mmCIF file of C-alpha atoms in Angstrom:
data_model
loop_
_atom_site.group_PDB
_atom_site.id
_atom_site.type_symbol
_atom_site.label_atom_id
_atom_site.label_comp_id
_atom_site.label_asym_id
_atom_site.label_seq_id
_atom_site.Cartn_x
_atom_site.Cartn_y
_atom_site.Cartn_z
ATOM 1 C CA UNK A 1305 -0.078 0.161 -0.076
ATOM 2 C CA UNK A 1306 3.269 2.541 0.229
ATOM 3 C CA UNK A 1307 2.757 3.167 -3.565
ATOM 4 C CA UNK A 1308 -0.673 3.907 -3.200
ATOM 5 C CA UNK A 1309 0.212 6.491 -0.723
ATOM 6 C CA UNK A 1310 2.669 8.049 -2.789
ATOM 7 C CA UNK A 1311 0.177 8.334 -5.595
ATOM 8 C CA UNK A 1312 -2.198 9.917 -3.357
ATOM 9 C CA UNK A 1313 0.351 12.533 -2.179
ATOM 10 C CA UNK A 1314 0.599 13.495 -5.808
ATOM 11 C CA UNK A 1315 -3.135 12.980 -6.958
ATOM 12 C CA UNK A 1316 -3.374 16.869 -7.275
ATOM 13 C CA UNK A 1317 -0.686 17.282 -9.692
ATOM 14 C CA UNK A 1318 -1.597 14.086 -11.683
ATOM 15 C CA UNK A 1319 -5.112 13.373 -11.636
ATOM 16 C CA UNK A 1320 -6.579 16.734 -11.442
ATOM 17 C CA UNK A 1321 -6.562 19.365 -14.569
ATOM 18 C CA UNK A 1322 -4.422 22.267 -13.259
ATOM 19 C CA UNK A 1323 -7.017 24.709 -14.977
ATOM 20 C CA UNK A 1324 -10.129 23.947 -13.465
ATOM 21 C CA UNK A 1325 -8.959 21.657 -10.646
ATOM 22 C CA UNK A 1326 -11.432 19.159 -11.418
ATOM 23 C CA UNK A 1327 -10.581 15.209 -11.884
ATOM 24 C CA UNK A 1328 -9.583 13.923 -15.075
ATOM 25 C CA UNK A 1329 -11.846 10.972 -16.428
ATOM 26 C CA UNK A 1330 -12.048 8.992 -19.471
ATOM 27 C CA UNK A 1331 -15.304 10.709 -20.690
ATOM 28 C CA UNK A 1332 -15.673 14.445 -20.644
ATOM 29 C CA UNK A 1333 -12.383 15.505 -18.901
ATOM 30 C CA UNK A 1334 -9.945 13.378 -20.752
ATOM 31 C CA UNK A 1335 -6.307 14.045 -19.980
ATOM 32 C CA UNK A 1336 -4.449 15.863 -23.224
ATOM 33 C CA UNK A 1337 -0.890 16.557 -23.140
ATOM 34 C CA UNK A 1338 0.541 19.817 -24.164
ATOM 35 C CA UNK A 1339 3.519 19.512 -25.855
ATOM 36 C CA UNK A 1340 4.733 22.985 -25.352
ATOM 37 C CA UNK A 1341 5.118 23.175 -21.419
ATOM 38 C CA UNK A 1342 4.593 19.229 -20.790
ATOM 39 C CA UNK A 1343 1.487 19.719 -18.685
ATOM 40 C CA UNK A 1344 -1.858 17.690 -19.043
ATOM 41 C CA UNK A 1345 -4.944 19.936 -19.224
ATOM 42 C CA UNK A 1346 -8.582 17.990 -19.505
ATOM 43 C CA UNK A 1347 -10.283 18.457 -22.712
ATOM 44 C CA UNK A 1348 -13.086 20.354 -21.543
ATOM 45 C CA UNK A 1349 -10.869 23.259 -20.586
ATOM 46 C CA UNK A 1350 -8.991 22.883 -23.754
ATOM 47 C CA UNK A 1351 -12.277 23.108 -26.028
ATOM 48 C CA UNK A 1352 -13.516 26.117 -23.704
ATOM 49 C CA UNK A 1353 -9.997 27.885 -24.745
ATOM 50 C CA UNK A 1354 -10.038 26.858 -28.255
ATOM 51 C CA UNK A 1355 -13.728 27.877 -28.695
ATOM 52 C CA UNK A 1356 -14.430 25.517 -31.459
ATOM 53 C CA UNK A 1357 -11.270 26.996 -33.572
ATOM 54 C CA UNK A 1358 -8.268 25.429 -34.930
ATOM 55 C CA UNK A 1359 -5.994 27.380 -32.965
ATOM 56 C CA UNK A 1360 -5.356 27.193 -29.306
ATOM 57 C CA UNK A 1361 -3.572 29.397 -26.944
ATOM 58 C CA UNK A 1362 -2.028 27.290 -24.363
ATOM 59 C CA UNK A 1363 -3.764 28.064 -20.735
ATOM 60 C CA UNK A 1364 -0.432 27.615 -18.999
ATOM 61 C CA UNK A 1365 2.377 28.985 -20.962
ATOM 62 C CA UNK A 1366 0.323 31.070 -23.846
ATOM 63 C CA UNK A 1367 1.937 29.218 -26.692
ATOM 64 C CA UNK A 1368 -0.182 29.192 -29.943
ATOM 65 C CA UNK A 1369 -1.060 25.895 -31.465
ATOM 66 C CA UNK A 1370 -2.310 25.173 -34.808
ATOM 67 C CA UNK A 1371 -4.727 22.270 -34.557
ATOM 68 C CA UNK A 1372 -6.660 21.393 -37.658
ATOM 69 C CA UNK A 1373 -8.269 18.636 -36.083
ATOM 70 C CA UNK A 1374 -9.347 20.323 -33.004
ATOM 71 C CA UNK A 1375 -8.517 19.565 -29.267
ATOM 72 C CA UNK A 1376 -8.953 15.751 -29.898
ATOM 73 C CA UNK A 1377 -5.571 15.654 -32.092
ATOM 74 C CA UNK A 1378 -3.815 16.112 -28.967
ATOM 75 C CA UNK A 1379 -2.560 12.959 -27.466
ATOM 76 C CA UNK A 1380 -4.141 11.327 -24.443
ATOM 77 C CA UNK A 1381 -1.850 11.110 -21.125
ATOM 78 C CA UNK A 1382 -2.158 7.317 -20.958
ATOM 79 C CA UNK A 1383 0.248 7.524 -17.465
ATOM 80 C CA UNK A 1384 -2.872 9.426 -15.978
ATOM 81 C CA UNK A 1385 -5.503 7.201 -17.158
ATOM 82 C CA UNK A 1386 -3.677 4.045 -15.867
ATOM 83 C CA UNK A 1387 -3.028 5.959 -12.709
ATOM 84 C CA UNK A 1388 -7.132 6.737 -12.630
ATOM 85 C CA UNK A 1389 -7.924 3.068 -13.204
ATOM 86 C CA UNK A 1390 -5.572 1.929 -10.455
ATOM 87 C CA UNK A 1391 -6.840 4.308 -8.304
ATOM 88 C CA UNK A 1392 -10.530 3.259 -8.846
ATOM 89 C CA UNK A 1393 -9.582 -0.447 -7.987
ATOM 90 C CA UNK A 1394 -7.715 0.845 -4.799
ATOM 91 C CA UNK A 1395 -10.711 2.629 -3.730
ATOM 92 C CA UNK A 1396 -13.291 -0.253 -4.893
ATOM 93 C CA UNK A 1397 -14.857 1.986 -7.438
ATOM 94 C CA UNK A 1398 -17.056 0.635 -10.257
ATOM 95 C CA UNK A 1399 -15.101 -0.572 -13.175
ATOM 96 C CA UNK A 1400 -17.128 -1.883 -15.989
ATOM 97 C CA UNK A 1401 -15.942 -5.277 -17.772
ATOM 98 C CA UNK A 1402 -14.231 -4.844 -21.119
ATOM 99 C CA UNK A 1403 -15.559 -7.717 -22.786
ATOM 100 C CA UNK A 1404 -19.414 -8.138 -21.976
ATOM 101 C CA UNK A 1405 -21.742 -5.632 -23.555
ATOM 102 C CA UNK A 1406 -23.555 -5.510 -20.108
ATOM 103 C CA UNK A 1407 -21.122 -3.364 -18.346
ATOM 104 C CA UNK A 1408 -20.854 -5.579 -15.585
ATOM 105 C CA UNK A 1409 -18.580 -4.885 -12.873
ATOM 106 C CA UNK A 1410 -14.840 -6.178 -13.546
ATOM 107 C CA UNK A 1411 -13.333 -8.170 -10.866
ATOM 108 C CA UNK A 1412 -10.181 -8.854 -12.629
ATOM 109 C CA UNK A 1413 -7.684 -7.917 -15.347
ATOM 110 C CA UNK A 1414 -5.806 -9.779 -17.818
ATOM 111 C CA UNK A 1415 -2.337 -8.386 -17.741
ATOM 112 C CA UNK A 1416 -1.591 -9.804 -21.308
ATOM 113 C CA UNK A 1417 -4.822 -8.463 -23.130
ATOM 114 C CA UNK A 1418 -4.858 -5.496 -20.761
ATOM 115 C CA UNK A 1419 -8.693 -5.654 -20.728
ATOM 116 C CA UNK A 1420 -11.028 -5.873 -17.469
ATOM 117 C CA UNK A 1421 -12.981 -8.758 -16.953
ATOM 118 C CA UNK A 1422 -16.221 -9.818 -14.994
ATOM 119 C CA UNK A 1423 -16.490 -13.095 -13.080
ATOM 120 C CA UNK A 1424 -18.232 -14.468 -16.240
ATOM 121 C CA UNK A 1425 -15.827 -13.154 -19.020
ATOM 122 C CA UNK A 1426 -12.873 -14.309 -16.793
ATOM 123 C CA UNK A 1427 -14.013 -18.167 -16.812
ATOM 124 C CA UNK A 1428 -14.757 -17.644 -20.425
ATOM 125 C CA UNK A 1429 -11.355 -16.029 -21.239
ATOM 126 C CA UNK A 1430 -9.540 -19.165 -19.266
ATOM 127 C CA UNK A 1431 -11.595 -21.587 -21.376
ATOM 128 C CA UNK A 1432 -10.107 -20.062 -24.804
ATOM 129 C CA UNK A 1433 -7.604 -21.889 -25.846
ATOM 130 C CA UNK A 1434 -4.897 -19.204 -26.928
ATOM 131 C CA UNK A 1435 -5.670 -17.289 -23.770
ATOM 132 C CA UNK A 1436 -5.226 -20.154 -21.030
ATOM 133 C CA UNK A 1437 -1.622 -19.056 -20.773
ATOM 134 C CA UNK A 1438 -2.372 -15.434 -20.005
ATOM 135 C CA UNK A 1439 -1.812 -14.090 -16.418
ATOM 136 C CA UNK A 1440 -5.036 -12.969 -14.881
ATOM 137 C CA UNK A 1441 -4.750 -10.699 -11.519
ATOM 138 C CA UNK A 1442 -7.794 -10.241 -9.101
ATOM 139 C CA UNK A 1443 -8.629 -6.556 -8.120
ATOM 140 C CA UNK A 1444 -7.970 -7.936 -4.421
ATOM 141 C CA UNK A 1445 -4.590 -9.014 -5.315
ATOM 142 C CA UNK A 1446 -4.107 -5.803 -7.328
ATOM 143 C CA UNK A 1447 -4.592 -3.627 -4.221
ATOM 144 C CA UNK A 1448 -1.793 -4.932 -2.769
ATOM 145 C CA UNK A 1449 0.793 -4.297 -5.732
ATOM 146 C CA UNK A 1450 2.444 -1.023 -6.582
ATOM 147 C CA UNK A 1451 0.724 1.327 -9.203
ATOM 148 C CA UNK A 1452 3.389 0.849 -11.283
ATOM 149 C CA UNK A 1453 2.964 -3.002 -11.816
ATOM 150 C CA UNK A 1454 -0.559 -1.982 -13.304
ATOM 151 C CA UNK A 1455 0.127 -1.346 -16.876
ATOM 152 C CA UNK A 1456 -1.936 -0.871 -19.788
ATOM 153 C CA UNK A 1457 -1.563 -2.904 -22.847
ATOM 154 C CA UNK A 1458 -0.518 -0.443 -25.802
ATOM 155 C CA UNK A 1459 -1.715 -1.356 -29.411
ATOM 156 C CA UNK A 1460 -1.297 0.123 -32.691
ATOM 157 C CA UNK A 1461 -4.266 1.822 -33.779
ATOM 158 C CA UNK A 1462 -3.671 0.839 -37.150
ATOM 159 C CA UNK A 1463 -3.032 -3.074 -37.074
ATOM 160 C CA UNK A 1464 -4.418 -3.554 -33.470
ATOM 161 C CA UNK A 1465 -0.896 -5.345 -32.479
ATOM 162 C CA UNK A 1466 1.261 -4.577 -29.417
ATOM 163 C CA UNK A 1467 3.636 -1.725 -29.802
ATOM 164 C CA UNK A 1468 7.206 -3.275 -29.783
ATOM 165 C CA UNK A 1469 9.383 -1.203 -32.023
ATOM 166 C CA UNK A 1470 10.101 2.260 -32.365
ATOM 167 C CA UNK A 1471 11.087 4.202 -35.707
ATOM 168 C CA UNK A 1472 13.918 6.636 -35.108
ATOM 169 C CA UNK A 1473 13.375 8.268 -38.398
ATOM 170 C CA UNK A 1474 9.712 9.010 -37.673
ATOM 171 C CA UNK A 1475 10.003 9.223 -34.060
ATOM 172 C CA UNK A 1476 7.092 6.887 -33.660
ATOM 173 C CA UNK A 1477 6.316 3.703 -31.699
ATOM 174 C CA UNK A 1478 5.071 1.060 -33.843
ATOM 175 C CA UNK A 1479 4.089 -2.669 -34.374
ATOM 176 C CA UNK A 1480 5.792 -5.475 -36.300
ATOM 177 C CA UNK A 1481 3.169 -4.980 -39.131
ATOM 178 C CA UNK A 1482 4.314 -1.146 -39.306
ATOM 179 C CA UNK A 1483 7.862 -2.439 -39.758
ATOM 180 C CA UNK A 1484 7.233 -4.373 -42.727
ATOM 181 C CA UNK A 1485 4.719 -1.691 -44.185
ATOM 182 C CA UNK A 1486 5.262 2.162 -43.431
ATOM 183 C CA UNK A 1487 8.378 1.923 -41.518
ATOM 184 C CA UNK A 1488 10.116 -0.727 -43.542
ATOM 185 C CA UNK A 1489 14.099 -0.438 -43.023
ATOM 186 C CA UNK A 1490 14.498 -0.694 -46.687
ATOM 187 C CA UNK A 1491 12.587 2.488 -47.417
ATOM 188 C CA UNK A 1492 15.477 4.233 -45.322
ATOM 189 C CA UNK A 1493 13.681 3.616 -41.638
ATOM 190 C CA UNK A 1494 15.791 3.245 -38.653
ATOM 191 C CA UNK A 1495 13.914 0.672 -36.503
ATOM 192 C CA UNK A 1496 14.797 -0.721 -33.100
ATOM 193 C CA UNK A 1497 13.153 -2.510 -30.403
ATOM 194 C CA UNK A 1498 11.140 -0.550 -27.522
ATOM 195 C CA UNK A 1499 13.839 -1.611 -24.873
ATOM 196 C CA UNK A 1500 16.822 -0.311 -26.805
ATOM 197 C CA UNK A 1501 14.843 2.891 -27.943
ATOM 198 C CA UNK A 1502 13.585 3.712 -24.093
ATOM 199 C CA UNK A 1503 17.272 3.094 -22.975
ATOM 200 C CA UNK A 1504 18.932 5.532 -25.115
ATOM 201 C CA UNK A 1505 16.391 8.192 -24.852
ATOM 202 C CA UNK A 1506 16.198 7.546 -21.344
ATOM 203 C CA UNK A 1507 19.851 8.374 -20.744
ATOM 204 C CA UNK A 1508 19.156 11.378 -22.792
ATOM 205 C CA UNK A 1509 16.163 12.953 -21.181
ATOM 206 C CA UNK A 1510 17.933 12.127 -17.395
ATOM 207 C CA UNK A 1511 20.991 14.399 -18.857
ATOM 208 C CA UNK A 1512 18.571 16.696 -19.397
ATOM 209 C CA UNK A 1513 16.746 16.653 -16.372
ATOM 210 C CA UNK A 1514 19.835 16.935 -14.399
ATOM 211 C CA UNK A 1515 20.756 20.056 -16.335
ATOM 212 C CA UNK A 1516 17.190 21.471 -15.611
ATOM 213 C CA UNK A 1517 17.474 20.662 -12.237
ATOM 214 C CA UNK A 1518 20.809 22.822 -11.866
ATOM 215 C CA UNK A 1519 19.170 25.443 -13.967
ATOM 216 C CA UNK A 1520 16.111 25.354 -11.665
ATOM 217 C CA UNK A 1521 18.609 26.087 -8.829
ATOM 218 C CA UNK A 1522 20.487 28.818 -10.493
ATOM 219 C CA UNK A 1523 17.261 30.496 -11.493
ATOM 220 C CA UNK A 1524 15.924 29.792 -7.890
ATOM 221 C CA UNK A 1525 19.137 31.877 -6.636
ATOM 222 C CA UNK A 1526 18.141 34.563 -9.292
ATOM 223 C CA UNK A 1527 14.976 34.784 -7.901
ATOM 224 C CA UNK A 1528 15.588 35.215 -4.629
ATOM 225 C CA UNK A 1529 18.291 37.881 -5.258
ATOM 226 C CA UNK A 1530 15.798 39.448 -7.554
ATOM 227 C CA UNK A 1531 13.167 39.476 -4.492
ATOM 228 C CA UNK A 1532 15.763 41.086 -2.121
ATOM 229 C CA UNK A 1533 16.442 43.631 -4.953
ATOM 230 C CA UNK A 1534 12.797 44.136 -5.372
ATOM 231 C CA UNK A 1535 12.582 44.869 -1.436
ATOM 232 C CA UNK A 1536 15.612 46.759 -1.489
ATOM 233 C CA UNK A 1537 14.086 49.048 -4.278
ATOM 234 C CA UNK A 1538 10.982 49.634 -2.466
ATOM 235 C CA UNK A 1539 12.786 50.437 0.808
ATOM 236 C CA UNK A 1540 14.824 53.117 -1.147
ATOM 237 C CA UNK A 1541 11.883 54.305 -2.888
ATOM 238 C CA UNK A 1542 10.333 55.175 0.299
ATOM 239 C CA UNK A 1543 13.472 56.658 1.904
ATOM 240 C CA UNK A 1544 13.737 58.934 -1.379
ATOM 241 C CA UNK A 1545 9.958 59.932 -0.946
ATOM 242 C CA UNK A 1546 10.797 60.703 2.565
ATOM 243 C CA UNK A 1547 13.920 62.553 1.895
ATOM 244 C CA UNK A 1548 12.290 64.645 -0.585
ATOM 245 C CA UNK A 1549 9.367 65.583 1.667
ATOM 246 C CA UNK A 1550 11.875 66.675 4.461
ATOM 247 C CA UNK A 1551 13.590 68.974 1.923
ATOM 248 C CA UNK A 1552 10.849 70.820 0.480
ATOM 249 C CA UNK A 1553 8.806 71.117 3.857
ATOM 250 C CA UNK A 1554 12.190 72.829 4.608
ATOM 251 C CA UNK A 1555 12.207 74.904 1.956
ATOM 252 C CA UNK A 1556 8.567 75.634 2.399
ATOM 253 C CA UNK A 1557 9.323 76.629 5.986
ATOM 254 C CA UNK A 1558 12.253 78.860 4.647
ATOM 255 C CA UNK A 1559 9.801 80.588 1.902
ATOM 256 C CA UNK A 1560 6.910 80.993 4.746
ATOM 257 C CA UNK A 1561 9.193 82.292 6.950
ATOM 258 C CA UNK A 1562 10.567 84.812 3.957
ATOM 259 C CA UNK A 1563 7.092 85.862 3.376
ATOM 260 C CA UNK A 1564 6.373 86.625 6.785
ATOM 261 C CA UNK A 1565 9.311 88.938 7.107
ATOM 262 C CA UNK A 1566 8.276 90.563 4.051
ATOM 263 C CA UNK A 1567 4.418 91.286 5.178
ATOM 264 C CA UNK A 1568 5.951 92.328 8.628
ATOM 265 C CA UNK A 1569 8.224 94.807 6.704
ATOM 266 C CA UNK A 1570 5.333 95.822 4.619
ATOM 267 C CA UNK A 1571 3.084 96.382 8.080
ATOM 268 C CA UNK A 1572 6.097 98.435 9.596
ATOM 269 C CA UNK A 1573 6.721 100.913 6.524
ATOM 270 C CA UNK A 1574 2.698 101.328 5.906
ATOM 271 C CA UNK A 1575 2.279 101.933 9.200
ATOM 272 C CA UNK A 1576 4.654 104.849 9.549
ATOM 273 C CA UNK A 1577 3.491 106.317 6.292
ATOM 274 C CA UNK A 1578 -0.015 106.079 7.356
ATOM 275 C CA UNK A 1579 0.508 107.725 10.516
ATOM 276 C CA UNK A 1580 2.270 110.794 9.102
ATOM 277 C CA UNK A 1581 -0.762 110.882 6.287
ATOM 278 C CA UNK A 1582 -3.318 110.793 8.957
ATOM 279 C CA UNK A 1583 -1.512 113.481 10.876
ATOM 280 C CA UNK A 1584 -2.013 115.849 8.119
ATOM 281 C CA UNK A 1585 -5.355 114.918 7.055
ATOM 282 C CA UNK A 1586 -6.406 115.265 10.505
ATOM 283 C CA UNK A 1587 -5.060 118.926 10.542
ATOM 284 C CA UNK A 1588 -6.277 119.586 7.073
ATOM 285 C CA UNK A 1589 -9.553 118.472 8.161
ATOM 286 C CA UNK A 1590 -9.487 121.064 11.311
ATOM 287 C CA UNK A 1591 -8.544 123.939 9.264
ATOM 288 C CA UNK A 1592 -10.957 123.230 7.006
ATOM 289 C CA UNK A 1593 -13.730 123.050 9.345
ATOM 290 C CA UNK A 1594 -12.774 126.317 11.160
ATOM 291 C CA UNK A 1595 -12.530 128.020 8.069
ATOM 292 C CA UNK A 1596 -15.844 126.971 6.520
ATOM 293 C CA UNK A 1597 -17.790 127.344 9.882
ATOM 294 C CA UNK A 1598 -16.073 130.987 10.459
ATOM 295 C CA UNK A 1599 -16.649 132.159 7.051
ATOM 296 C CA UNK A 1600 -20.333 131.251 6.953
ATOM 297 C CA UNK A 1601 -20.787 132.106 10.224
ATOM 298 C CA UNK A 1602 -19.373 135.787 9.410
ATOM 299 C CA UNK A 1603 -21.536 136.217 6.086
ATOM 300 C CA UNK A 1604 -24.644 135.124 8.008
ATOM 301 C CA UNK A 1605 -23.993 137.783 10.469
ATOM 302 C CA UNK A 1606 -23.035 140.290 8.692
ATOM 303 C CA UNK A 1607 -26.679 139.931 6.248
ATOM 304 C CA UNK A 1608 -28.630 140.363 9.275
ATOM 305 C CA UNK A 1609 -26.380 143.483 10.918
ATOM 306 C CA UNK A 1610 -26.632 147.218 10.112
ATOM 307 C CA UNK A 1611 -23.597 149.325 9.447
ATOM 308 C CA UNK A 1612 -22.676 149.976 13.115
ATOM 309 C CA UNK A 1613 -23.290 146.584 14.020
ATOM 310 C CA UNK A 1614 -21.315 145.351 10.960
ATOM 311 C CA UNK A 1615 -18.560 147.649 11.685
ATOM 312 C CA UNK A 1616 -18.290 146.269 15.199
ATOM 313 C CA UNK A 1617 -18.361 142.920 14.203
ATOM 314 C CA UNK A 1618 -15.452 143.438 11.793
ATOM 315 C CA UNK A 1619 -13.481 145.295 14.027
ATOM 316 C CA UNK A 1620 -13.732 142.320 16.562
ATOM 317 C CA UNK A 1621 -13.161 139.545 13.823
ATOM 318 C CA UNK A 1622 -10.792 140.901 11.239
ATOM 319 C CA UNK A 1623 -7.759 139.813 13.200
ATOM 320 C CA UNK A 1624 -9.028 136.043 13.608
ATOM 321 C CA UNK A 1625 -9.883 135.674 10.090
ATOM 322 C CA UNK A 1626 -6.694 136.947 9.103
ATOM 323 C CA UNK A 1627 -4.989 134.834 11.269
ATOM 324 C CA UNK A 1628 -7.035 131.804 9.526
ATOM 325 C CA UNK A 1629 -5.493 132.687 6.011
ATOM 326 C CA UNK A 1630 -2.139 131.916 7.545
ATOM 327 C CA UNK A 1631 -2.852 128.553 9.183
ATOM 328 C CA UNK A 1632 -1.304 125.599 7.343
ATOM 329 C CA UNK A 1633 -1.851 121.953 7.837
ATOM 330 C CA UNK A 1634 1.107 119.647 8.946
ATOM 331 C CA UNK A 1635 3.830 118.792 6.238
ATOM 332 C CA UNK A 1636 2.633 115.336 4.403
ATOM 333 C CA UNK A 1637 5.006 113.099 2.648
ATOM 334 C CA UNK A 1638 3.319 114.062 -0.675
ATOM 335 C CA UNK A 1639 2.598 110.814 -2.683
ATOM 336 C CA UNK A 1640 3.716 107.814 -0.938
ATOM 337 C CA UNK A 1641 3.331 104.319 -0.712
ATOM 338 C CA UNK A 1642 4.696 100.885 -0.295
ATOM 339 C CA UNK A 1643 5.377 98.571 -3.035
ATOM 340 C CA UNK A 1644 7.093 94.837 -3.533
ATOM 341 C CA UNK A 1645 9.781 94.157 -5.975
ATOM 342 C CA UNK A 1646 10.265 90.268 -6.658
ATOM 343 C CA UNK A 1647 14.120 90.734 -6.599
ATOM 344 C CA UNK A 1648 16.204 87.569 -7.541
ATOM 345 C CA UNK A 1649 12.597 85.758 -8.224
ATOM 346 C CA UNK A 1650 13.750 85.620 -12.005
ATOM 347 C CA UNK A 1651 16.692 83.520 -10.546
ATOM 348 C CA UNK A 1652 14.854 81.468 -7.968
ATOM 349 C CA UNK A 1653 12.326 80.406 -10.093
ATOM 350 C CA UNK A 1654 14.390 78.621 -12.396
ATOM 351 C CA UNK A 1655 16.380 77.118 -9.768
ATOM 352 C CA UNK A 1656 13.397 75.699 -8.045
ATOM 353 C CA UNK A 1657 12.571 73.680 -11.022
ATOM 354 C CA UNK A 1658 15.738 72.181 -10.988
ATOM 355 C CA UNK A 1659 16.030 71.615 -7.040
ATOM 356 C CA UNK A 1660 16.839 68.271 -6.202
ATOM 357 C CA UNK A 1661 17.842 65.122 -8.255
ATOM 358 C CA UNK A 1662 16.757 61.695 -8.344
ATOM 359 C CA UNK A 1663 19.464 58.958 -9.339
ATOM 360 C CA UNK A 1664 18.749 55.686 -10.087
ATOM 361 C CA UNK A 1665 22.007 53.149 -9.395
ATOM 362 C CA UNK A 1666 21.716 50.187 -11.635
ATOM 363 C CA UNK A 1667 24.132 47.303 -11.217
ATOM 364 C CA UNK A 1668 24.359 45.577 -14.652
ATOM 365 C CA UNK A 1669 25.649 41.970 -15.398
ATOM 366 C CA UNK A 1670 28.678 41.676 -16.721
ATOM 367 C CA UNK A 1671 30.477 38.522 -17.940
ATOM 368 C CA UNK A 1672 33.796 37.110 -16.196
ATOM 369 C CA UNK A 1673 36.207 35.664 -17.838
ATOM 370 C CA UNK A 1674 35.297 32.202 -16.436
ATOM 371 C CA UNK A 1675 31.874 32.957 -18.461
ATOM 372 C CA UNK A 1676 30.007 33.453 -15.249
ATOM 373 C CA UNK A 1677 27.708 36.442 -14.864
ATOM 374 C CA UNK A 1678 27.943 38.773 -11.745
ATOM 375 C CA UNK A 1679 25.210 41.313 -11.257
ATOM 376 C CA UNK A 1680 27.510 43.387 -8.806
ATOM 377 C CA UNK A 1681 30.253 44.301 -11.039
ATOM 378 C CA UNK A 1682 29.128 47.111 -13.389
ATOM 379 C CA UNK A 1683 27.566 50.101 -11.786
ATOM 380 C CA UNK A 1684 25.389 52.984 -13.681
ATOM 381 C CA UNK A 1685 24.150 56.044 -11.940
ATOM 382 C CA UNK A 1686 21.372 57.701 -13.784
ATOM 383 C CA UNK A 1687 19.677 60.701 -13.418
ATOM 384 C CA UNK A 1688 17.882 63.710 -15.346
ATOM 385 C CA UNK A 1689 20.061 66.168 -17.281
ATOM 386 C CA UNK A 1690 20.770 69.631 -15.225
ATOM 387 C CA UNK A 1691 21.543 72.562 -17.066
ATOM 388 C CA UNK A 1692 24.601 74.697 -16.776
ATOM 389 C CA UNK A 1693 22.551 77.132 -14.636
ATOM 390 C CA UNK A 1694 21.734 74.773 -12.101
ATOM 391 C CA UNK A 1695 25.588 75.417 -11.053
ATOM 392 C CA UNK A 1696 25.658 79.160 -11.008
ATOM 393 C CA UNK A 1697 25.973 79.162 -7.207
ATOM 394 C CA UNK A 1698 28.952 77.417 -7.637
ATOM 395 C CA UNK A 1699 27.825 74.248 -5.334
ATOM 396 C CA UNK A 1700 29.469 71.097 -6.503
#
């Protein structure tokens, strides 16, 4: 039962479609092998992705496939189908008899024919002369056997004979009839036994898998390094944002302080001028009121007086009226006011547009003499172009 436990541990990988996560079966969710990414995807998902068109974009790696025969032209994955059958036997699920038309539940399997047999068909199977020596195994016995011992019978789809040879020329597994017809050695085909081809190709694929494992280890190191660099970039970004905000907050504080100083200066200077102007205004208003009231009063009184009274009044008021002619308001500043001159603003504004500098430090991989690449050898510092005017303050 240990092999069954191993199969159970990887059942999600081998018995479930990676797209819909539904279990494969031999009716609707038939596992179809994708040649681009070495993955098996159920037929239902592939039909959904292809939408009935003769082209298919692989759901896993997006590789484009031209399938004139549709999704069904992709090969079935026999290993998964075999694992499914073995799991059904182990779990005691229903498997129909292959030979009888009634679909009776199978009880055993013929290793030579690769068929499932009910009890009646098993008895008949043993009575047929050519099949008397066939090895049959009951499901009870198969539950105790490792899953790898549960093999399917591979037959040629054209000649219905066991697949025993491999044609290197066509890269195809063939039967004995194929070797004397389509894959005849006299026609230039290189045909060897399945065992010989398997031995040679197994060595080749094992070497490739070792190299891929080494490549995966190298890629994992690069991945971890890139993740670390990604995190460092995020940290440097936040630090740059903090530095920029701090620098400009300080600059804004300086500008606010300068604005406060200028506004206070305006207030102080305008207060002095306004005070002097107000004093002149008050003095002028007082003299005007006195002159106006005295003049109007004298005119009205004279219009009511006789000559004697008029003569008396003129004698008493002539000196006062004459003194009013000499009165003058306090001296004013003439035309005065305050104004703001944007001195140096024509120089400050361009400098503000160039204030600060964002730099990108990039470590580019370079190839060492030993052929390895290092991510830390070549450093490039990139920043925005700064006009010569930026250095007008003679700062480095």
